[in-house]
Coordinates of C-alpha atoms and ligand atoms in Angstrom, one line a residue:
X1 CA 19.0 -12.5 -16.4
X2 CA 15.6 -12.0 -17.5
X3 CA 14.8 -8.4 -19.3
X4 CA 11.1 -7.2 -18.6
X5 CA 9.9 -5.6 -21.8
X6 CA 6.9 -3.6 -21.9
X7 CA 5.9 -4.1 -25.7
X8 CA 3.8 -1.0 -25.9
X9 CA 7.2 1.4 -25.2
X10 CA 9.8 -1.1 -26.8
X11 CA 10.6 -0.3 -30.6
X12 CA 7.9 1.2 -32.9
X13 CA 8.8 -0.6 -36.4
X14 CA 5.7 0.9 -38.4
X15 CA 5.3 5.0 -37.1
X16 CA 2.5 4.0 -35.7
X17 CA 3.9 5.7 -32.1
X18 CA 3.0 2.4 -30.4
X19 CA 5.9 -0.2 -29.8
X20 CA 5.3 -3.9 -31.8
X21 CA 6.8 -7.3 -31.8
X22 CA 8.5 -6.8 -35.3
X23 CA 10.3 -4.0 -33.1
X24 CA 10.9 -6.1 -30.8
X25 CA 11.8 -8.4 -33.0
X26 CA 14.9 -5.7 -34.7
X27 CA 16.0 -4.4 -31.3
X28 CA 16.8 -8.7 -30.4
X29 CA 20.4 -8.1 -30.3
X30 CA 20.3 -5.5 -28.2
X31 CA 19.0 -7.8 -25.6
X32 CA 20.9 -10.1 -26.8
X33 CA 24.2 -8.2 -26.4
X34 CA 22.8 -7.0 -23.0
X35 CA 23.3 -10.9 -22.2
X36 CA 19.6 -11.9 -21.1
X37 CA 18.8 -15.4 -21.8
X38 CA 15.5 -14.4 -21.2
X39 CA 12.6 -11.9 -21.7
X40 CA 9.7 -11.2 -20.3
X41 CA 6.7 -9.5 -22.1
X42 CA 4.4 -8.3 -20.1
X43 CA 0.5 -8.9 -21.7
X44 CA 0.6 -9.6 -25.7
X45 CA -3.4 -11.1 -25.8
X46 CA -5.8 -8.9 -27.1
X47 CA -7.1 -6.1 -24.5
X48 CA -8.9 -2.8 -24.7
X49 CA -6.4 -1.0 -22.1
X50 CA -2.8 0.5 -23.0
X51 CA -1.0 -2.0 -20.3
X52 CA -3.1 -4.9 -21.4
X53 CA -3.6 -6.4 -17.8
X54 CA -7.7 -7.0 -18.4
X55 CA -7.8 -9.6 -21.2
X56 CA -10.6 -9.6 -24.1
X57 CA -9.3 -12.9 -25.9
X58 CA -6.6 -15.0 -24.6
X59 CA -6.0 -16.5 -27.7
X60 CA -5.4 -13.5 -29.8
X61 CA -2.5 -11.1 -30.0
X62 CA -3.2 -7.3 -29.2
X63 CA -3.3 -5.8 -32.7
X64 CA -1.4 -3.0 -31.7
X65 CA 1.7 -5.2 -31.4
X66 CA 1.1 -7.0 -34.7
X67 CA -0.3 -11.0 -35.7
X68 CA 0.0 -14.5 -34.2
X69 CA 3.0 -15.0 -36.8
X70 CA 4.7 -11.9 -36.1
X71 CA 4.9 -13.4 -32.3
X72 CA 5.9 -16.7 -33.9
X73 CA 8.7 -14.8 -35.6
X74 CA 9.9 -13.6 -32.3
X75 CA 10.0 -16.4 -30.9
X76 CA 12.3 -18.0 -33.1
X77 CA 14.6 -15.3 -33.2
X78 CA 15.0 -15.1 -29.6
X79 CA 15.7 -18.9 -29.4
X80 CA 18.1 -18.9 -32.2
X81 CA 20.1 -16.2 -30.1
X82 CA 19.4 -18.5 -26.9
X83 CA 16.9 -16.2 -25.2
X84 CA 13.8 -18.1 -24.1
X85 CA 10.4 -16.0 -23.9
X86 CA 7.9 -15.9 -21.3
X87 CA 4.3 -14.0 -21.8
X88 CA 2.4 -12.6 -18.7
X89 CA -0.7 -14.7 -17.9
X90 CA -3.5 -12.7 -16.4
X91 CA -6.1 -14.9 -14.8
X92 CA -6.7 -13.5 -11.5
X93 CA -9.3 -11.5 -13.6
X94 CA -10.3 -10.8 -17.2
X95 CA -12.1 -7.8 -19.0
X96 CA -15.3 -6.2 -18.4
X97 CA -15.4 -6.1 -21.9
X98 CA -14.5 -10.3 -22.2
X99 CA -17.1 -11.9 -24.2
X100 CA -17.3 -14.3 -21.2
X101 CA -18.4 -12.3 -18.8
X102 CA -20.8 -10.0 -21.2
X103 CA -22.7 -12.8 -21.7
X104 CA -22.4 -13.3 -17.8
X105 CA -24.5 -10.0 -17.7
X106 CA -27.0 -10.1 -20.5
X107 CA -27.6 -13.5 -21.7
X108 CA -30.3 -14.7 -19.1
X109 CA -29.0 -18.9 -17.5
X110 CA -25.4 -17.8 -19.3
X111 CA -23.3 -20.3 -18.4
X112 CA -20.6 -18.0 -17.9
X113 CA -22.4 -16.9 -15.3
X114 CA -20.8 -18.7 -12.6
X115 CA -17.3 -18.1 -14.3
X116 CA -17.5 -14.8 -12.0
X117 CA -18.8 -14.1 -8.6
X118 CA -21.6 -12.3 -7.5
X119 CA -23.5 -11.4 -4.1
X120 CA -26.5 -9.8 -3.5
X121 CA -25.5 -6.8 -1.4
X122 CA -21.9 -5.1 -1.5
X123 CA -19.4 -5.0 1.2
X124 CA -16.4 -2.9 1.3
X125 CA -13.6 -5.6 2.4
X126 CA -11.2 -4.2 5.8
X127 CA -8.0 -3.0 4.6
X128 CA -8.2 -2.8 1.3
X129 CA -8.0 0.4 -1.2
X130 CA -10.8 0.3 -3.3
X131 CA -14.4 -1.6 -3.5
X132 CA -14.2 -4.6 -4.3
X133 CA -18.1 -5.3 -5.3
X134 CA -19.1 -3.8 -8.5
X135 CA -23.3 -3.1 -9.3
X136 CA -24.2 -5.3 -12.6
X137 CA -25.5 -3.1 -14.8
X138 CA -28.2 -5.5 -15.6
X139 CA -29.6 -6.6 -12.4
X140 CA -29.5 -5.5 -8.8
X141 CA -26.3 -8.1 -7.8
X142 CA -23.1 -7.0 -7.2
X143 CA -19.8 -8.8 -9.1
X144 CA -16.4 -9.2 -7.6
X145 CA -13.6 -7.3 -9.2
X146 CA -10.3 -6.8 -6.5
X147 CA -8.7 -4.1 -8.8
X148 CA -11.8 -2.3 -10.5
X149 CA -14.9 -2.7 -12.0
X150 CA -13.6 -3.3 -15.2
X151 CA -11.7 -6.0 -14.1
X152 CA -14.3 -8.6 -12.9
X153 CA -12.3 -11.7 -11.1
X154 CA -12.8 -15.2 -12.7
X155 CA -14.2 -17.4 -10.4
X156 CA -11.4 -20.1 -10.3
X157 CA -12.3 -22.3 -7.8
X158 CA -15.4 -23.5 -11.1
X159 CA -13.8 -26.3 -12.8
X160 CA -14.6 -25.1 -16.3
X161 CA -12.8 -22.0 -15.2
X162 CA -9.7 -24.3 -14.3
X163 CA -10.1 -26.3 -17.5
X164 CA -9.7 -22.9 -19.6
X165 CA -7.2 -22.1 -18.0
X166 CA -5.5 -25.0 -18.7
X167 CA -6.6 -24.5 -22.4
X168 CA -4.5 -21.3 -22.7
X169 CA -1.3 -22.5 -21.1
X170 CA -1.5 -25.1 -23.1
X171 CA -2.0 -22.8 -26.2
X172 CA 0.5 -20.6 -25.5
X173 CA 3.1 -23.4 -25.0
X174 CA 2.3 -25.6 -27.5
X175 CA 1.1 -23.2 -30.2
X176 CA 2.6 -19.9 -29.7
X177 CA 6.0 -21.9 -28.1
X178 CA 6.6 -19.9 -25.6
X179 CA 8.9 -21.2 -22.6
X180 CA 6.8 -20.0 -19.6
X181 CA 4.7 -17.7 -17.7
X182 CA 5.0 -14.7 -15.8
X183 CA 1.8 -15.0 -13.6
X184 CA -0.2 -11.9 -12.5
X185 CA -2.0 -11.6 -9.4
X186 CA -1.5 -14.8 -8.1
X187 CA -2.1 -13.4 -4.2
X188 CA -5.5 -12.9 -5.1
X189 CA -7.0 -16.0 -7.4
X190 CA -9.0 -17.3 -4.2
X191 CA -10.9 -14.8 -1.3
X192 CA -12.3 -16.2 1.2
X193 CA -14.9 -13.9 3.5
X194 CA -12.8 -10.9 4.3
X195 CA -9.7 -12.5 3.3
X196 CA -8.4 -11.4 -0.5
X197 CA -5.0 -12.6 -0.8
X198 CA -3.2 -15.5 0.2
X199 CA -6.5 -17.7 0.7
X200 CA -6.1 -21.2 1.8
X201 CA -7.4 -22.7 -1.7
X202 CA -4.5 -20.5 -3.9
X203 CA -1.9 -23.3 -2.7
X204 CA -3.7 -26.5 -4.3
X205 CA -5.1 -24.6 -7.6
X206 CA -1.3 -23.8 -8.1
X207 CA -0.1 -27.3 -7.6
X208 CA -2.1 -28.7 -9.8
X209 CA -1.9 -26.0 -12.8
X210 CA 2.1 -26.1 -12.3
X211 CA 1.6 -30.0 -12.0
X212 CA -0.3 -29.6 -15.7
X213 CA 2.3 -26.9 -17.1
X214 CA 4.9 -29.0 -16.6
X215 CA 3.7 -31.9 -17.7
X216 CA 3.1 -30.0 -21.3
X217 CA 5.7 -28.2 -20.9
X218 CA 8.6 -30.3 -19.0
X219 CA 11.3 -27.6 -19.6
X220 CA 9.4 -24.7 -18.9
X221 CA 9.8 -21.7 -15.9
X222 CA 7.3 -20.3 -14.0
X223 CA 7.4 -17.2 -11.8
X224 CA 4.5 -15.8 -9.7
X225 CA 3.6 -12.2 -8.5
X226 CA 3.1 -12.0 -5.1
X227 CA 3.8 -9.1 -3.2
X228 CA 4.7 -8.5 0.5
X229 CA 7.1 -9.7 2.8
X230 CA 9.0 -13.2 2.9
X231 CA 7.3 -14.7 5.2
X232 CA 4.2 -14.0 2.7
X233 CA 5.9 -16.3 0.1
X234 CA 6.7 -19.3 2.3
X235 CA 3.4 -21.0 1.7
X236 CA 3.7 -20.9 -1.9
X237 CA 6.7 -23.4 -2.1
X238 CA 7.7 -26.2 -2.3
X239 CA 5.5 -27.7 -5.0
X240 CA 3.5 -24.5 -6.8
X241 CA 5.7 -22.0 -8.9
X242 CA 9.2 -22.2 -9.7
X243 CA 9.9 -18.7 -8.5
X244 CA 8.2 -15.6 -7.0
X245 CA 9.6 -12.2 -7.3
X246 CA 11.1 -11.3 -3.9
X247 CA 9.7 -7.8 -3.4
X248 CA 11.3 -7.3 0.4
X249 CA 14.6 -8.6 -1.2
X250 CA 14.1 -5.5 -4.1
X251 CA 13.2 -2.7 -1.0
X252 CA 16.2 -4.2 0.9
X253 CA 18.9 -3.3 -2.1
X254 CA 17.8 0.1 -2.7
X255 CA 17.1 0.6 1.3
X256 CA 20.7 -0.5 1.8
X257 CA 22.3 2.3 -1.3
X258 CA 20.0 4.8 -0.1
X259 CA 20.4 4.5 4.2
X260 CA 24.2 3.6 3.9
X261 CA 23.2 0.4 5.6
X262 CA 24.1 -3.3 5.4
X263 CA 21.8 -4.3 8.2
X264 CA 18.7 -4.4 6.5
X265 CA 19.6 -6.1 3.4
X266 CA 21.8 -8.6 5.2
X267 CA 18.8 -9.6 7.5
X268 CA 16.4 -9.1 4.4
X269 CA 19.3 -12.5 2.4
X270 CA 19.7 -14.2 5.5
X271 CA 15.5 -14.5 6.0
X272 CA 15.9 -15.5 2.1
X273 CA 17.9 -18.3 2.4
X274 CA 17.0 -19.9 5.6
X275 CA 12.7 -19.3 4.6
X276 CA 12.9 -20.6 0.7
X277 CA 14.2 -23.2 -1.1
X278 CA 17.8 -22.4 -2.6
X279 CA 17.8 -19.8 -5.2
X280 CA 14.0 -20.6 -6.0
X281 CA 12.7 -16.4 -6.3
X282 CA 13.1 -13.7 -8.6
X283 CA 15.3 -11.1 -7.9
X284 CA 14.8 -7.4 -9.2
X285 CA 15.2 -3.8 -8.4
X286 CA 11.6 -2.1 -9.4
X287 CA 9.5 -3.5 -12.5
X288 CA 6.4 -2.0 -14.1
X289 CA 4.4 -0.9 -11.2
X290 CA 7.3 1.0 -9.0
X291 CA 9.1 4.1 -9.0
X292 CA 12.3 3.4 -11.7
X293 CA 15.3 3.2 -9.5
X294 CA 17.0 6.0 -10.8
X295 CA 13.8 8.1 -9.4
X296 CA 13.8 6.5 -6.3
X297 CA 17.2 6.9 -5.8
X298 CA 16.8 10.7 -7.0
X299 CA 19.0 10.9 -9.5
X300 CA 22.7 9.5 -7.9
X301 CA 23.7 7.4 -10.5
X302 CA 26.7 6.5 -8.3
X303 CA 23.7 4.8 -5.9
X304 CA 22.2 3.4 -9.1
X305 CA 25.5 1.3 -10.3
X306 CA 26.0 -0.1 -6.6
X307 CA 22.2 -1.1 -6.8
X308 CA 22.9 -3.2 -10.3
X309 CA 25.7 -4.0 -9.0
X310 CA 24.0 -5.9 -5.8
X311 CA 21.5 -7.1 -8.2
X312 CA 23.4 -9.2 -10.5
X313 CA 25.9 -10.8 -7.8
X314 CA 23.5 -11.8 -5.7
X315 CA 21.9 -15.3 -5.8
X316 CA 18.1 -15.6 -7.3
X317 CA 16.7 -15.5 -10.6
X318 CA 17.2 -11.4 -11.5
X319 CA 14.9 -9.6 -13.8
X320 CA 15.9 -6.4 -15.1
X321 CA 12.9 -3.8 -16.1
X322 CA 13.4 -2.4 -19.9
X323 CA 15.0 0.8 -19.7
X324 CA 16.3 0.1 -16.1
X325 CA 19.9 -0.3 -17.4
X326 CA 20.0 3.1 -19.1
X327 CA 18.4 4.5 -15.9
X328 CA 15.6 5.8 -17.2
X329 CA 13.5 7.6 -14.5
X330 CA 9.9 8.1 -13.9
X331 CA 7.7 7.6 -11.1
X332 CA 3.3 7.0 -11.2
X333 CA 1.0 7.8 -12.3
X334 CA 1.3 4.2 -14.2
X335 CA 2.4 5.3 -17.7
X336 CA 4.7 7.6 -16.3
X337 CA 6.3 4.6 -15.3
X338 CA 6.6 2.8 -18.8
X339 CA 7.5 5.4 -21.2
X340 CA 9.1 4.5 -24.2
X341 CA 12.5 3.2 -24.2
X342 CA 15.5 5.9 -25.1
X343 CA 17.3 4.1 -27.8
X344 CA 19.4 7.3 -29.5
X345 CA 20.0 11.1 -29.3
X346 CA 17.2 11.6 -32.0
X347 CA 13.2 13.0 -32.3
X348 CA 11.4 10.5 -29.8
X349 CA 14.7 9.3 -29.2
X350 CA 14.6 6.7 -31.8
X351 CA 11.6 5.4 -30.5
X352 CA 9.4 5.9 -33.0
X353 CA 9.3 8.2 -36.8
X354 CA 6.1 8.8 -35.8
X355 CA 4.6 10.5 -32.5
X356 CA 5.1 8.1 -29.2
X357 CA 2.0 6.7 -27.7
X358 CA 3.1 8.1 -24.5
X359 CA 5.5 11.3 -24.0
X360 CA 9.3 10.4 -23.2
X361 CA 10.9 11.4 -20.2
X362 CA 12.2 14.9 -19.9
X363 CA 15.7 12.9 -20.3
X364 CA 15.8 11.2 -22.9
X365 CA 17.8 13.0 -25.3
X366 CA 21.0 12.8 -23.1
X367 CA 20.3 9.3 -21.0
X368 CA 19.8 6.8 -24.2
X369 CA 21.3 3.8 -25.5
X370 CA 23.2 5.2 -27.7
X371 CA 25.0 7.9 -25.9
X372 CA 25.7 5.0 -23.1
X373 CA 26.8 2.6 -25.8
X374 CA 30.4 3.1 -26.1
X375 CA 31.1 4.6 -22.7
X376 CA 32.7 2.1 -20.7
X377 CA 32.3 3.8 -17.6
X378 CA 28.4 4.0 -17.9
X379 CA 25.7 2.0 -16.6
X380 CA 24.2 0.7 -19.4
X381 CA 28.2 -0.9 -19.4
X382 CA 28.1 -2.0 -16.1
X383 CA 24.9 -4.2 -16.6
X384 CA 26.4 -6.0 -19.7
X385 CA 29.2 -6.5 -17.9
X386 CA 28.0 -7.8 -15.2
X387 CA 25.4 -9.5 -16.8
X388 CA 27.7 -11.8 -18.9
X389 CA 30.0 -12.5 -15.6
X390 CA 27.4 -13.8 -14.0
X391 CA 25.8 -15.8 -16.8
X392 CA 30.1 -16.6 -17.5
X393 CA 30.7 -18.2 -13.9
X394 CA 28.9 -20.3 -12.0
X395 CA 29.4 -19.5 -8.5
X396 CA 27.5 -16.1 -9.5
X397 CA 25.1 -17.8 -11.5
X398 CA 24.5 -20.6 -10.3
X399 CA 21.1 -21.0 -7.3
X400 CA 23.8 -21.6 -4.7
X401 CA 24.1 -19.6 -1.7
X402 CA 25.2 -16.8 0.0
X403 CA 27.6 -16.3 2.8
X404 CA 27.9 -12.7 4.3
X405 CA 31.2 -12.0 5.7
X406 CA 31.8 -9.1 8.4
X407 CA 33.6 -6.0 8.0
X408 CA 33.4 -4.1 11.2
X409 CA 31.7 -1.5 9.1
X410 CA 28.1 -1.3 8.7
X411 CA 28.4 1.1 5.4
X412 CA 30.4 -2.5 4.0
X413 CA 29.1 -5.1 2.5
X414 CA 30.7 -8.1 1.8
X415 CA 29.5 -11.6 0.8
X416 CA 30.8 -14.8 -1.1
X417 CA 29.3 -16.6 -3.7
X418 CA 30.6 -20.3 -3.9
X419 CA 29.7 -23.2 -7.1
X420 CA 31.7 -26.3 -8.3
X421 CA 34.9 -25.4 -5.9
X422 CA 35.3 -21.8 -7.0
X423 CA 34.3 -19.1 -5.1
X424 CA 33.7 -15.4 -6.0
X425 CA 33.8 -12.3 -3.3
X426 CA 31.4 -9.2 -3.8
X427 CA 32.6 -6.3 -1.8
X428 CA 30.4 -2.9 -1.9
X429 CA 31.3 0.5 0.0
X430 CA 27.4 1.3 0.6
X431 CA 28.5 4.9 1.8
X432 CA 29.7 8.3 0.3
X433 CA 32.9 8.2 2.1
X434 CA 36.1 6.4 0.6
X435 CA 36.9 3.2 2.6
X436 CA 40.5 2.8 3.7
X437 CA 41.4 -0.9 4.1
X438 CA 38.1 -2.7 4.5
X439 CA 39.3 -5.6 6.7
X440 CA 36.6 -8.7 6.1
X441 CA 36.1 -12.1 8.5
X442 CA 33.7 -14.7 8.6
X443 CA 32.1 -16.3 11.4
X444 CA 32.2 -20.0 10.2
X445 CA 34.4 -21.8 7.6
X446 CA 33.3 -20.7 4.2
X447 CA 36.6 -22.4 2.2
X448 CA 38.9 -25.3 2.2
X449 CA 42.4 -24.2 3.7
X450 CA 45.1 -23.2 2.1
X451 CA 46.3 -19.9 0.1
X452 CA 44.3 -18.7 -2.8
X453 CA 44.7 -15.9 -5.3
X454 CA 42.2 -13.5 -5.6
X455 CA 42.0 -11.4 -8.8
X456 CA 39.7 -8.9 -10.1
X457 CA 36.9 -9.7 -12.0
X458 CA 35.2 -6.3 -11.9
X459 CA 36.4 -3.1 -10.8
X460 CA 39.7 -3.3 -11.5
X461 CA 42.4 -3.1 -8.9
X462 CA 45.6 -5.9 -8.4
X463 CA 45.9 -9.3 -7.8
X464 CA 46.3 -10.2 -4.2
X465 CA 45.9 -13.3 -2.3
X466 CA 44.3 -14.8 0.7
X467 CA 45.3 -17.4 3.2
X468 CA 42.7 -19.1 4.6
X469 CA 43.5 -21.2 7.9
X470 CA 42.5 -24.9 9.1
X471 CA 39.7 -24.0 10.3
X472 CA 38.3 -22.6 7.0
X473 CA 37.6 -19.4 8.1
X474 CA 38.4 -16.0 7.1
X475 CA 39.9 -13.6 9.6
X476 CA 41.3 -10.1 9.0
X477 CA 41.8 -10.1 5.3
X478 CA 42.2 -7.1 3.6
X479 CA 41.0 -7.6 0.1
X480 CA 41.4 -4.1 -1.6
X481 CA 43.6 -0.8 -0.6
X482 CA 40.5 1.5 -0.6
X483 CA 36.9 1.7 -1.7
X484 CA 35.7 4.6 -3.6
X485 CA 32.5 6.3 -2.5
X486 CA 29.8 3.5 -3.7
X487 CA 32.3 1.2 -5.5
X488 CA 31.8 -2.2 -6.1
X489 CA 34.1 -4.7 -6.5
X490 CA 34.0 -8.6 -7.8
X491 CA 37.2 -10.7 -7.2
X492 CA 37.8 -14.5 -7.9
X493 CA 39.3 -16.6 -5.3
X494 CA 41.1 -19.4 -7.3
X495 CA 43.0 -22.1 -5.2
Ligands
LIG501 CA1 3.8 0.2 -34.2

């Protein structure tokens, strides 16, 4: 599991009210007790915006969050506990404010100049939001910026564009040692005429700059952000990224706790696995720029566990927003969204001794860490838990696939995870209603023959068995007495 940390809202070590890596740095084992072998951060480089998404020097940490040696620090903390680190990369676009494209606007034959892109007139592209042509404030041309005017697109199709780019990956591996990149924006690097995401040229760029990260960096994991459907992501496999986050697969989960539904979410895995390569995307439930989960699911905690619960025993790589396994709420505007993190029953809730950057959630002094912390029956419980099954066995884990088996019942869902021989069954009650004797099948053999015991890995219950027949298929099996309203059960299938 990768944990998405939003620096800013993290820890505040100095009273400062803004969150810093030596905070970061303290609240390690937490993470590391949370069982991520991973985190992500989103933007650390120096930036003149709260969220840091509009870069002023890539080479520089924000001094809000502290030096080049405090990140260093952190760094070799996480990878003595074993948790690798990967930084945002923003290069879709960089900051108005970027020396680079200042001297773009007022240094006359710059040769940053073409390190943007400019037209003469401005044109408001069909279907999307905002404009997307910005007046220089110099002359009477117009630069590109997708997301705003202060966020001026780099013109990455210049190949002293590329090469710089290349420069800071290779800085932030080499130097920094960081294990790999979270990459912003990558829909949008390339437009072409009315066209602003997905552009025909994206694919090759990304070949080669994966090609060139992993030749620095041969151990290293990318994972790109582009949103949309499925289908969208197809294009941008085999040979670019490592992973993408799967945003459909994210809507599907929460569609299927909220409607009481398997349909959607089992069409949503089965377009997965037949449309990417195996385990290749990121799975997640909301990150920075959604509605938290808890919000979205209005406050049904119940709703909330099965969610987590479908998370972590599904295949992907799954990413876990800060704060998400506490369920802390909040819904836009933006900061709204990444409010510090609730860490005890306390003024700022431990936050920070000095006055948050950012007001906490009305919440926060009863949903926390602390109060969660020795509750086995609450959610921050349930993702450890399930977080160190699935990092313990490999047919969770592991990028293998996914067979869904029927039930009869669209409010169950049922599916089985299978690595190295041993297989794993995930059965979820989707509804309100308890669930007398869900009976599960499968349509095509899924196991070797033969009688195995099935015991309970998560959510209690007894050990029962399963016989499965010649033909390797399941038919009629009762796994469990009853489901609960919402429950969620994990059981082992051992030969
Ligand atoms: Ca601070």
């Amino acid at each position: 599991m990768c944990y998405e940390v939003f620096v800013r809202s993290f820890y505040d070590s100095d009273g400062d009210g803004i969150g810093d890596l030596r905070g970061l740095i303290e609240k390690l084992p937490y993470i590391s007790d949370l069982g991520a072998s991973c985190i992500w951060l989103m933007p650390v480089a120096q930036s003149p915006s709260y969220h840091g998404y509009d870069v002023t020097n890539y080479y520089e940490i924000n001094r809000d969050y502290g030096t080049t040696e405090d990140f260093k620090r952190l760094i070799a903390e996480a990878h003595t506990r074993g948790i690798s680190v990967l930084v945002d990369l923003v290069l879709n676009h960089v900051s108005s404010e970027h020396p680079w494209f200042q001297s773009a606007l007022f240094v006359p034959g710059s040769p940053y100049r073409d390190w943007f892109l400019w037209s003469p007139a401005a044109r408001r592209v069909p279907g999307w939001q905002a404009e997307v042509w910005h007046r220089s404030p110099t002359s009477n041309e117009y630069y590109y910026g997708l997301f705003w005017g202060g966020m001026p697109d780099l013109n990455l199709g210049n190949p002293a564009v590329k090469e710089e780019t290349k420069r800071i990956a290779r800085y932030w591996l080499e130097d920094m040692g960081v294990d790999g990149f979270r990459l912003d924006a990558v829909a949008h690097f390339f437009e072409a005429g009315d066209t602003v995401r997905d552009a025909p040229a994206t694919h090759p760029w990304l070949r080669d700059y994966s090609a060139y990260i992993h030749q620095v960096a041969p151990g290293s994991f990318t994972v790109g952000e582009v949103s949309g459907s499925t289908a969208l992501l197809v294009p941008y496999y085999p040979d670019q990224l490592d992973t993408y986050f799967e945003f459909e697969l994210a809507d599907a989960v929460l569609d299927a706790v909220r409607n009481s539904s398997a349909r959607g979410l089992t069409a949503a895995l089965q377009r997965v696995q037949r449309d990417l390569p195996q385990g290749r995307w990121a799975s997640f439930l909301r990150n920075h720029d959604q509605t938290r989960t808890l919000t979205e699911l209005q406050g049904d905690v119940a709703r909330a566990r099965l969610a987590a619960t479908l998370l972590l025993t599904l295949p992907g790589v799954p990413f876990v927003y800060y704060g998400e396994e506490i369920g802390m709420t909040g819904s836009k505007p933006d900061p709204r969204l990444r409010t510090p993190m609730h860490w005890a029953r306390a003024p700022a809730a431990g936050f920070t001794r000095g006055q948050a950057w950012e007001p906490l959630q009305p919440d926060s002094f009863t949903a926390n860490v602390a109060v969660q912390d020795g509750d086995p029956r609450s959610l921050l419980s349930l993702y450890r838990q399930l977080i160190h099954l699935r990092a313990a066995r490999p047919a969770l884990g592991s990028a293998a696939d996914v067979t869904i088996l029927t039930s009869g019942s669209d409010a169950v869902l049922s599916y089985l995870r299978r690595a190295n021989g041993k297989a794993v069954l995930v059965i979820a009650n989707l509804s309100g209603q308890r669930i007398a004797r869900p009976t599960l099948s499968s349509t095509d053999a899924v196991l070797p023959p033969g009688r195995y015991t099935a015991k309970p890995l998560f959510g209690g219950g007894p050990e029962t068995s399963l016989r499965v027949m010649r033909d390797g298929r399941i038919r009629g099996w009762i796994p469990v007495a009853t489901l609960e309203p919402f429950e969620g059960r994990v059981i082992e299938l051992a030969p």
